[in-house]
Coordinates of C-alpha atoms and ligand atoms in Angstrom, one line a residue:
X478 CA 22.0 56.0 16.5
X479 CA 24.9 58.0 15.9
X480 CA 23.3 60.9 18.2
X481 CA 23.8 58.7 21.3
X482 CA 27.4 58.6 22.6
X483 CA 26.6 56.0 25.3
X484 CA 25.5 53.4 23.0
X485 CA 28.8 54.4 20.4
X486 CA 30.6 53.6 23.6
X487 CA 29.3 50.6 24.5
X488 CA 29.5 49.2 20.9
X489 CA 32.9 49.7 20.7
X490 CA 33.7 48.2 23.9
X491 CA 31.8 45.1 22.4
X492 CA 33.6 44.9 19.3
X493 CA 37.0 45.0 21.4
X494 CA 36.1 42.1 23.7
X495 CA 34.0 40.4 21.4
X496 CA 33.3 37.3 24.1
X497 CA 32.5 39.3 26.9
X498 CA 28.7 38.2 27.3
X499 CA 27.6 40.8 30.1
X500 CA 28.5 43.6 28.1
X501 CA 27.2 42.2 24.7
X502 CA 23.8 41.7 26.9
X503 CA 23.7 45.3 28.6
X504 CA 24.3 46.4 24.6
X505 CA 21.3 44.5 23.5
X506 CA 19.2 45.8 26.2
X507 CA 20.0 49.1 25.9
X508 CA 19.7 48.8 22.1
X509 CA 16.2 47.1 22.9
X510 CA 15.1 50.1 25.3
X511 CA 15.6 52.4 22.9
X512 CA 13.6 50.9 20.4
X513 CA 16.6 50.4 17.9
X514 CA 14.8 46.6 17.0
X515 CA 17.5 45.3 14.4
X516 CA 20.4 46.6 16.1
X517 CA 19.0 44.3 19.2
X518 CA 18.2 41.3 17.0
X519 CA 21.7 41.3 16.0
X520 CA 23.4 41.9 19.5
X521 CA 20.7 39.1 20.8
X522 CA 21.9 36.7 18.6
X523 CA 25.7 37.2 19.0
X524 CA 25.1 37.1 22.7
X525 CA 23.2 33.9 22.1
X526 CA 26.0 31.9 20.5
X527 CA 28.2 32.5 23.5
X528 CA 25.5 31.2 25.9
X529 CA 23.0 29.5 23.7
X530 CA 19.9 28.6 26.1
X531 CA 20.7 31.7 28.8
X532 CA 16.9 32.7 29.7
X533 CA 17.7 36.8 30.0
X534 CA 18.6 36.4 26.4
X535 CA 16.1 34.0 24.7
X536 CA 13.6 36.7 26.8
X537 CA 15.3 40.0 25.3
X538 CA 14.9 38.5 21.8
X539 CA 11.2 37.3 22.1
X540 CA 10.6 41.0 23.2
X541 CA 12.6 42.0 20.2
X542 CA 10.4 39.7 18.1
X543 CA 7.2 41.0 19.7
X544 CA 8.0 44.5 18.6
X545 CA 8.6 43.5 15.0
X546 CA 5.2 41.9 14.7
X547 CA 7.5 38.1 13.9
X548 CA 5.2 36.4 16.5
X549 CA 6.2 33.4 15.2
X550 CA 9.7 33.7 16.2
X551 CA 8.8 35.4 19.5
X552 CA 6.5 32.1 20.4
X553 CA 10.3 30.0 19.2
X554 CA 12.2 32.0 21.2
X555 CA 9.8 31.8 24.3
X556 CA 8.7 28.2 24.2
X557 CA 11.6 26.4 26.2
X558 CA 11.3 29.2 28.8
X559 CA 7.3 28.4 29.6
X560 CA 8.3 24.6 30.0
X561 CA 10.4 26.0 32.6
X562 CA 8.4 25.7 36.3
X563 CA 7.8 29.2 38.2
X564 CA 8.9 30.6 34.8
X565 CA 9.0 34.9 35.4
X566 CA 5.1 36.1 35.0
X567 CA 6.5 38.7 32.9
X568 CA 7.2 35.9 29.9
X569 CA 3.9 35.2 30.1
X570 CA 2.7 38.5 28.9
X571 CA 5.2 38.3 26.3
X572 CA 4.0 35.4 25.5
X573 CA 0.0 36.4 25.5
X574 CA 1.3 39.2 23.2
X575 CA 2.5 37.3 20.8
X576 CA -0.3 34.2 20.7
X577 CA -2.6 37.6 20.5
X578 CA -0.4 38.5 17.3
X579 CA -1.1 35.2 15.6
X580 CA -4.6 35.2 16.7
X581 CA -4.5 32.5 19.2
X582 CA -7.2 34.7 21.5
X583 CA -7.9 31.8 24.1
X584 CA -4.0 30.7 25.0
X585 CA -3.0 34.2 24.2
X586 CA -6.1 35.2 27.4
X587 CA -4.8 32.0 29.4
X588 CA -1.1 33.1 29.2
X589 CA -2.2 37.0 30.1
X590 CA -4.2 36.1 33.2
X591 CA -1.8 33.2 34.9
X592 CA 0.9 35.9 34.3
X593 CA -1.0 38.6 36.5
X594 CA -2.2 36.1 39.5
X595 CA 1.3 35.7 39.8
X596 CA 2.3 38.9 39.6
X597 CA -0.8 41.5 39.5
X598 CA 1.7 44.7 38.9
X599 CA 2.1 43.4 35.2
X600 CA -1.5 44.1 34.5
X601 CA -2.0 45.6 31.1
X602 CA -5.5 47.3 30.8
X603 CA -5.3 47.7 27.4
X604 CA -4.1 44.2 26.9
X605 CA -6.8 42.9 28.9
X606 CA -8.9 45.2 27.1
X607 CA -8.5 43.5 24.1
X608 CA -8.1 40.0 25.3
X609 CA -11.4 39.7 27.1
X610 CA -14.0 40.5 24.6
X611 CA -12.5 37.7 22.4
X612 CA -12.2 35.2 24.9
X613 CA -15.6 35.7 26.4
X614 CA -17.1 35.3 23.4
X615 CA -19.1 38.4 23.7
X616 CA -18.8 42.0 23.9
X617 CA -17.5 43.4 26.8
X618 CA -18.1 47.3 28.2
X619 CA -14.6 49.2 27.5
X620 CA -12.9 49.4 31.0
X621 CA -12.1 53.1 32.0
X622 CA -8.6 54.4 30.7
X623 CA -6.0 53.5 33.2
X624 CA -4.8 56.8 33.8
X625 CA -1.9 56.2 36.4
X626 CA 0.1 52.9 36.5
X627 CA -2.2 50.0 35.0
X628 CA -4.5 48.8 37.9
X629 CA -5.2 44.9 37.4
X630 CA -9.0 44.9 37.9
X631 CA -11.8 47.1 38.0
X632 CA -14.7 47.5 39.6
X633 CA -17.6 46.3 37.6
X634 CA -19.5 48.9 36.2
X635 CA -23.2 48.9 36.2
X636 CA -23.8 48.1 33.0
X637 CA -21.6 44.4 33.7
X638 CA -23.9 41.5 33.0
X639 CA -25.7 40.4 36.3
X640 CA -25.2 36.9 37.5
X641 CA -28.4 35.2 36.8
X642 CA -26.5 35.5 33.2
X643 CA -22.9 35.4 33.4
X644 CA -22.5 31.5 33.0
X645 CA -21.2 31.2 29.4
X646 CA -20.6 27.8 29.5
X647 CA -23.2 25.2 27.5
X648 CA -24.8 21.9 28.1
X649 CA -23.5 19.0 25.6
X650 CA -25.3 16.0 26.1
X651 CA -24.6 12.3 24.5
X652 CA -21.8 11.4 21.9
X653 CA -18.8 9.5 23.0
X654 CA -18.6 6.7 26.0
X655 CA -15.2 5.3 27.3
X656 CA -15.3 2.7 23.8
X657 CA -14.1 6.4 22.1
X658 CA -11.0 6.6 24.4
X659 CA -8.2 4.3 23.1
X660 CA -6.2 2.6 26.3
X661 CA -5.7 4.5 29.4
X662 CA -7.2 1.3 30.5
X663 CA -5.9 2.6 34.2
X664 CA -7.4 5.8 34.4
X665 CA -10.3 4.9 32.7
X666 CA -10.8 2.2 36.0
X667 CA -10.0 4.7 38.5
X668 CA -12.9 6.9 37.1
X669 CA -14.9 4.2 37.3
X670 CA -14.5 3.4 40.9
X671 CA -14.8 7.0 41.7
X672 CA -17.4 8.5 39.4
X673 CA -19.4 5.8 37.8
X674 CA -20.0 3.1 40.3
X675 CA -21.4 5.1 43.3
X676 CA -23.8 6.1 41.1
X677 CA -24.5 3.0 39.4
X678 CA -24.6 1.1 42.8
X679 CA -25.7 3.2 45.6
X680 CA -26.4 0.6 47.8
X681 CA -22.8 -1.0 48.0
X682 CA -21.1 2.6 48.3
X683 CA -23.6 3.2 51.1
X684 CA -22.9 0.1 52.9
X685 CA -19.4 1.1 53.2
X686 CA -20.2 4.9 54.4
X687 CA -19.1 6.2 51.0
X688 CA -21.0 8.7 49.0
X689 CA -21.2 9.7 45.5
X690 CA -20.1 13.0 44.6
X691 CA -17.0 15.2 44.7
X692 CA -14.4 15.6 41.8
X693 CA -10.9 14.3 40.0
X694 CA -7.8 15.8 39.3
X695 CA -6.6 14.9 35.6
X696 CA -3.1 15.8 35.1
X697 CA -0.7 15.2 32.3
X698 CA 0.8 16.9 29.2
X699 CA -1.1 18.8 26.9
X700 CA -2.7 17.3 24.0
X701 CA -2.8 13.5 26.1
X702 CA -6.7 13.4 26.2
X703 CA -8.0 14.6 29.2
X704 CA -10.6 16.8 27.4
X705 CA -11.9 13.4 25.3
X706 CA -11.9 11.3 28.2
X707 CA -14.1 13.9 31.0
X708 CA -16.5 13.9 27.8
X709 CA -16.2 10.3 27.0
X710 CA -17.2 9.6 31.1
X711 CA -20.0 11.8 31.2
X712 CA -21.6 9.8 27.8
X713 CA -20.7 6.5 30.2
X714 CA -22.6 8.0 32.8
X715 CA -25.7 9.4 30.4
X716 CA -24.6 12.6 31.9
X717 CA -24.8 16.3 30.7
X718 CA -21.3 17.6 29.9
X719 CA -20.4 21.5 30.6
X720 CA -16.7 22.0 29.6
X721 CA -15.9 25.5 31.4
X722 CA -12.7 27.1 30.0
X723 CA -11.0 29.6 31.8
X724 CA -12.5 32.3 29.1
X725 CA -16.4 31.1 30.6
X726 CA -15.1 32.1 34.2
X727 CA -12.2 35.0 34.1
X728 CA -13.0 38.5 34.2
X729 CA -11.4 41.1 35.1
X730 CA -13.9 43.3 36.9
X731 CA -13.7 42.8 40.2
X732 CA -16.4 40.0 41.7
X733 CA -17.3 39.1 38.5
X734 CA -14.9 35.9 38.1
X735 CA -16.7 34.2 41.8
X736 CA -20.0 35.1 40.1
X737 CA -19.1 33.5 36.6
X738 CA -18.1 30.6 38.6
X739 CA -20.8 30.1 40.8
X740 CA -23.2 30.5 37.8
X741 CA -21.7 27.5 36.2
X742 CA -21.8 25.4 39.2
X743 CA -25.7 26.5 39.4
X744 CA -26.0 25.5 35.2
X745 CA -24.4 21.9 36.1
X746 CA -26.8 21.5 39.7
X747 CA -29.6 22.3 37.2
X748 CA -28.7 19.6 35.0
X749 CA -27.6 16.8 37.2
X750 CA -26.6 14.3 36.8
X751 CA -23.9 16.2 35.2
X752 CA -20.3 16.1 34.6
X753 CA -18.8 19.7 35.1
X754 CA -15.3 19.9 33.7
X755 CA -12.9 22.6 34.3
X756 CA -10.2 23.1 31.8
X757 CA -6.6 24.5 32.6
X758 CA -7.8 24.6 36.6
X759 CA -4.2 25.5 37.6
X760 CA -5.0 29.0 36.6
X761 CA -8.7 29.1 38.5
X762 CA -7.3 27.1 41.8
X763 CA -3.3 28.4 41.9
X764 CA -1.7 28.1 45.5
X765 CA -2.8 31.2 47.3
X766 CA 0.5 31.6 48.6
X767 CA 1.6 32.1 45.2
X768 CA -0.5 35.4 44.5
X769 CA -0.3 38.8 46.0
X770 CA -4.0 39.9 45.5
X771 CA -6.8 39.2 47.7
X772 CA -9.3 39.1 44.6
X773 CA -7.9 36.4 42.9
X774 CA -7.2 34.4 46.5
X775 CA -10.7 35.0 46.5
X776 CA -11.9 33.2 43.3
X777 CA -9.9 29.9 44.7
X778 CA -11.9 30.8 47.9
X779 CA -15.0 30.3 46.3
X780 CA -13.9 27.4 44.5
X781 CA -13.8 25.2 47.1
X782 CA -16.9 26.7 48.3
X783 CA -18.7 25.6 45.2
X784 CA -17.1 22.5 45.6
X785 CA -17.7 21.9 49.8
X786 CA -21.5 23.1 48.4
X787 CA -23.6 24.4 51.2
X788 CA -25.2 21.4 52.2
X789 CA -24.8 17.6 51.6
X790 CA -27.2 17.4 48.9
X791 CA -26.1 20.7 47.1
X792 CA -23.6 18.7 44.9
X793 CA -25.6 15.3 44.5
X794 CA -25.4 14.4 40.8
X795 CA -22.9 16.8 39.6
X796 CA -18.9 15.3 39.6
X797 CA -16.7 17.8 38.8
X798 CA -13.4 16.9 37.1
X799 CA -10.6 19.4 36.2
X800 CA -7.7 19.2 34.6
X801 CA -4.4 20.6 34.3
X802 CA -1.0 20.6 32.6
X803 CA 0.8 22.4 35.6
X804 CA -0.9 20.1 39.0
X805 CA 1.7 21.6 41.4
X806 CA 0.5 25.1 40.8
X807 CA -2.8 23.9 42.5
X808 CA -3.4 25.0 45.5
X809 CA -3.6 21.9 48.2
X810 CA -6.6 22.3 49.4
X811 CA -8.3 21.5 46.4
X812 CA -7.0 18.1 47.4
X813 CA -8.7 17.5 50.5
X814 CA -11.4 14.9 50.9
X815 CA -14.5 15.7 48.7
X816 CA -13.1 18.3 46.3
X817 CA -10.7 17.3 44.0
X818 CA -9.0 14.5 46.1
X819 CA -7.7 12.1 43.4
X820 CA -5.5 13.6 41.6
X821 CA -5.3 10.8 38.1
X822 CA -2.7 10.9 36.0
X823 CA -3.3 10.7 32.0
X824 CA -0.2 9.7 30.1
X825 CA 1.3 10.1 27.1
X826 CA 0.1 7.0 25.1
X827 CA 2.8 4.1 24.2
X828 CA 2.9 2.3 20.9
X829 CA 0.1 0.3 21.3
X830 CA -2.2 3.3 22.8
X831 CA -1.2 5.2 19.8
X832 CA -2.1 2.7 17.4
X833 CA -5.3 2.1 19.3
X834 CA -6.2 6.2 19.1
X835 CA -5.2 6.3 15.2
X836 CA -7.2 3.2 15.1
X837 CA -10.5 5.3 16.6
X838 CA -9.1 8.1 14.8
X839 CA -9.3 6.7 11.4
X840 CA -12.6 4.3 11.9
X841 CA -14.9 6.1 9.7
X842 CA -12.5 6.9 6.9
X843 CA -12.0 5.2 3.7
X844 CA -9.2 3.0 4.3
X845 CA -7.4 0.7 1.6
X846 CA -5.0 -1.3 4.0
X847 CA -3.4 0.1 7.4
X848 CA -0.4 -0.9 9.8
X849 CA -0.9 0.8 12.4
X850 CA 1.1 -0.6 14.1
X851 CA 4.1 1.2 11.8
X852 CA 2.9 4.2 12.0
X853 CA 2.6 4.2 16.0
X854 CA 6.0 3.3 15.5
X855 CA 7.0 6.5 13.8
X856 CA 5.0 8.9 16.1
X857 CA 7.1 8.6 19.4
X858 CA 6.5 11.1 21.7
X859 CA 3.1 11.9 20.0
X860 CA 0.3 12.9 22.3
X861 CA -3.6 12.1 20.8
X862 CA -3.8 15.8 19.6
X863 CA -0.6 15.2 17.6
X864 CA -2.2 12.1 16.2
X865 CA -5.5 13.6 15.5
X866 CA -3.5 16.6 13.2
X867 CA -1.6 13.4 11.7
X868 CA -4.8 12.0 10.2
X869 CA -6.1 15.4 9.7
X870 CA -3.5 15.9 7.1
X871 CA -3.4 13.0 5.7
X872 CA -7.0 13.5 5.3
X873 CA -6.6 16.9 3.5
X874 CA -4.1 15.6 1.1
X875 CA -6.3 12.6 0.2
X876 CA -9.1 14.7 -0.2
X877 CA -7.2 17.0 -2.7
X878 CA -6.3 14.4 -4.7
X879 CA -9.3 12.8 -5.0
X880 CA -10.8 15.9 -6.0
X881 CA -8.3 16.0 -9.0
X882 CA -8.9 12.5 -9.8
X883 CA -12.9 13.0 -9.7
X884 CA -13.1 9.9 -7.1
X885 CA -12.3 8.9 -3.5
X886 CA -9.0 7.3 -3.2
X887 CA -8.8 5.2 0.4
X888 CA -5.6 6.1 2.7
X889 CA -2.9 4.1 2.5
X890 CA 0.0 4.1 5.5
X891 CA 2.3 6.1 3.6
X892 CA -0.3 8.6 3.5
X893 CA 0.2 8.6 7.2
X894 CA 3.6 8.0 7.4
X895 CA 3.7 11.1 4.9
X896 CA 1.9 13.2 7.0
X897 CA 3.6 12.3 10.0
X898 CA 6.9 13.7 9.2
X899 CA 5.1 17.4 8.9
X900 CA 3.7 17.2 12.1
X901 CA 5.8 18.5 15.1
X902 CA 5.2 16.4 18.4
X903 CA 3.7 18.4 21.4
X904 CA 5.7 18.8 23.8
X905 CA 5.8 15.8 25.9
X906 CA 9.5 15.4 26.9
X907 CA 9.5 18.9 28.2
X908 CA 6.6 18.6 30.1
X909 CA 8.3 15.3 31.4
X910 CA 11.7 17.7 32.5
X911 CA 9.0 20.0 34.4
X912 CA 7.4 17.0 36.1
X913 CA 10.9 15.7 37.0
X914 CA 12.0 18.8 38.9
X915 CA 8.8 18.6 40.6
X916 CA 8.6 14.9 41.6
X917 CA 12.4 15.2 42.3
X918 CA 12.5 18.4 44.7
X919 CA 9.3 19.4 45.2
X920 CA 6.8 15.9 45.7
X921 CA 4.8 17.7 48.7
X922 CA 3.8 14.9 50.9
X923 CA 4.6 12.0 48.1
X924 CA 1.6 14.0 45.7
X925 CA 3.5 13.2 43.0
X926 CA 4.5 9.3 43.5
X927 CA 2.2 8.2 40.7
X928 CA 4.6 10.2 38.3
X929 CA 8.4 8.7 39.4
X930 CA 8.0 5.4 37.0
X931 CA 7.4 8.0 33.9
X932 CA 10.0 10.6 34.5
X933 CA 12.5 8.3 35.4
X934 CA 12.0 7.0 31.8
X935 CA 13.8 7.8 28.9
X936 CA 12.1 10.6 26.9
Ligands
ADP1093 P1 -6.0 17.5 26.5 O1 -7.4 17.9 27.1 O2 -5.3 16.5 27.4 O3 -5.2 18.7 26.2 P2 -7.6 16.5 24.3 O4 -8.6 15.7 25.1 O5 -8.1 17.8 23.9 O6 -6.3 16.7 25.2 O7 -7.1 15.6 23.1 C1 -7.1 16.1 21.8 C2 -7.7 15.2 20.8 O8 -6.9 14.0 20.7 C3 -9.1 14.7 21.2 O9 -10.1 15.5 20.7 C4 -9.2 13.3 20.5 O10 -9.6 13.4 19.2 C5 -7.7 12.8 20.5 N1 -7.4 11.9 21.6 C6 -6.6 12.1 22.6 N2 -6.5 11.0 23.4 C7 -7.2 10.0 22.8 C8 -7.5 8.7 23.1 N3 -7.0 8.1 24.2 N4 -8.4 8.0 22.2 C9 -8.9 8.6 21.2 N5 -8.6 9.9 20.8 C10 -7.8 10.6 21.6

């Protein structure tokens, strides 16, 4: 480093005024851009115990950690940033980078292709490159070398599957009914009135002038159920269950994502009745006024095609519900009558919900007694994922001892009270800052009202 008088300079200028956080800053980036990693690290940190949440800084070092392979620490560093709403695209990639690093392929693909329908001019070819094999699940032809700046799509060579075949989504049938879903006793009777009963009772919904068909929205924090329940109504229903993830639908040749989707919408019309659920929608219908490119405005164009259908009968049987962490990123139209008008909010579960899902969660294990009720207690803040890797653990200690002990010893609630302390809550109370900003400053024609009673709680 010694070769580089610039830098000397500025690093004596930031040993003189030690507190001067621009300059320690413009050190650490330049450090950064020149690829000196632990000099950066170092002038990161210092920078961050004068201004310990700024975002430039938390960014620099997760970039820092990225380029020593600590993906861990990137993912720490970046995580209150991505709670943030209208967080900088480029954070994403970061962020894909490092979820690639610790081989989290499908989040690491979701993070990379929200990032670049926000803001197509961070497209990384060989990024994509690498992400979309793995999250399609199948091999991919190699896109051509980007030889000038990275372009974000391509066009589809000829070789590119042809759409009879490109749904990669599958059919589940049977399994769980609403008796599987502990509480949400609210939500649960709004998809009844809206999915289940027009179908059970044709007669009555016709008398009225209403029809059966068209979708829900179901929003809340990650990890709150939304998956369990869309499967747990389509078993209420006796319907087929396709759960699309983005992975099933994005692609980055160009055309190929409107004919992944409209495959899948042809799978569920084949299979009616069915329940066709769409995973982390926000990224499949974002507000077209939020992206620069015409082919991604024209996936969400074809979305609510698929939804309108071409005719009156071309959605009969098939109920689409979606969900989403991020419902303000979806574009409004999706909200208009017959697509996904309702928008149904899934909380995170209270006391009594949780000891209700660890009751569901724990009904086919060996048990020697159980308050749930205390360990509900201890799990504030815990969404139904959190709970499930809870009893998970608990589950694999138990097992490992009664494996040394050559019998099956039942779980006991310190067991889970055990387990519960190792087990980091998702994370609900940021998700409920986000959701404040939005039902606060941004609740586009009241969209949001169902929200205020939560986020004006305490979290
Ligand atoms: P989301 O789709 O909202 O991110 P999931 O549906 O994937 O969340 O929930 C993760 C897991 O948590 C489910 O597979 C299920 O085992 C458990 N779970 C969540 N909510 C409930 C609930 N209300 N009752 C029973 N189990 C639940």
């Amino acid at each position: 480093m010694s070769d580089d008088a610039g830098l000397q300079a500025l690093r004596e200028a930031a040993r003189l005024s030690p507190d001067n956080l621009p300059l320690r800053q413009h050190l650490a980036g330049q450090l950064l851009a020149k690829g000196y990693l632990a000099a950066a690290e170092a002038e990161f940190r210092a920078a961050l115990v004068l201004a310990p949440k700024n975002p430039d800084i938390l960014a620099g070092l997760a970039e820092v950690f990225v380029r020593q392979s600590s993906y861990g620490e990137a993912l720490a560093a970046l995580e209150p940033l991505l709670a943030t709403p209208g967080y900088p695209p480029r954070l994403g990639i970061l962020a894909a980078r490092a979820l690639m690093g610790e081989g989290d392929m499908g989040r690491a693909g979701y993070r990379y292709f929200e990032a670049i329908s926000r803001d197509a001019s961070l497209a990384d070819a060989e990024l994509a490159a690498r992400l979309t094999p793995a999250i399609a699940g199948s091999p991919r032809p190699t896109p051509p070398e980007a030889t000038t700046a990275p372009q974000p799509l391509y066009a589809a060579p000829a070789s590119h599957p042809s759409p009879a075949d490109s749904a990669t989504a599958e059919v589940e049938r049977g399994g769980l009914t609403f008796a599987d879903v502990a509480g949400m006793e609210t939500v649960k009777e709004a998809l009844r009135i809206k999915l289940l009963l027009p179908i059970q009772q044709p007669d009555l919904f016709a008398a009225y002038g209403k029809r059966a068909g068209g979708g829900v929205l179901l929003y809340g924090p990650p990890g709150a159920g939304k998956t369990h329940l869309a499967r747990a109504a389509a078993g209420e229903l006796g319907a087929a269950f396709v759960n699309v993830g983005l992975a099933d639908i994005l692609d980055m040749y160009v055309g190929s994502s409107e004919r992944n989707l409209r495959a899948t919408f042809d799978l569920a019309r084949r299979n009616r009745p069915c329940v066709l659920f769409f995973d982390e929608v926000d990224a499949l219908a974002a507000r077209r006024s939020d992206m620069r490119q015409a082919h991604t405005r024209q996936l969400v164009n074809q979305f609510l095609a698929e939804l309108d259908g071409v005719d009156q009968s071309a959605n009969e049987g098939v109920l689409v519900l979606a969900a989403t962490n991020a419902p303000w990123y979806v574009d409004a139209a999706f909200r208009r009558p017959g697509r996904l008008d309702q928008p149904v909010f899934v909380p995170p579960p209270d006391g009594a919900a949780r000891a209700a899902i660890l009751r569901i969660l724990l009904r086919d294990k060996p048990l020697a007694e159980m308050d749930f009720d205390a360990v509900a207690k201890v799990t504030e803040h815990f969404v139904g994922a959190d709970l499930k890797g809870v009893v998970d653990r608990a589950v694999e200690a138990k097992l490992q001892q009664s494996i040394s002990a050559g019998r099956a010893i039942p779980l006991t609630t310190p067991d889970l009270l055990t387990a519960a302390k190792t087990v980091r809550p998702t994370a609900v109370r940021e998700w409920m800052a986000t959701a404040r900003n939005y039902v606060m400053h941004a609740n586009d024609s009241g969209a949001w009202d169902e929200l205020m009673p939560w986020v004006k709680g305490k979290w």
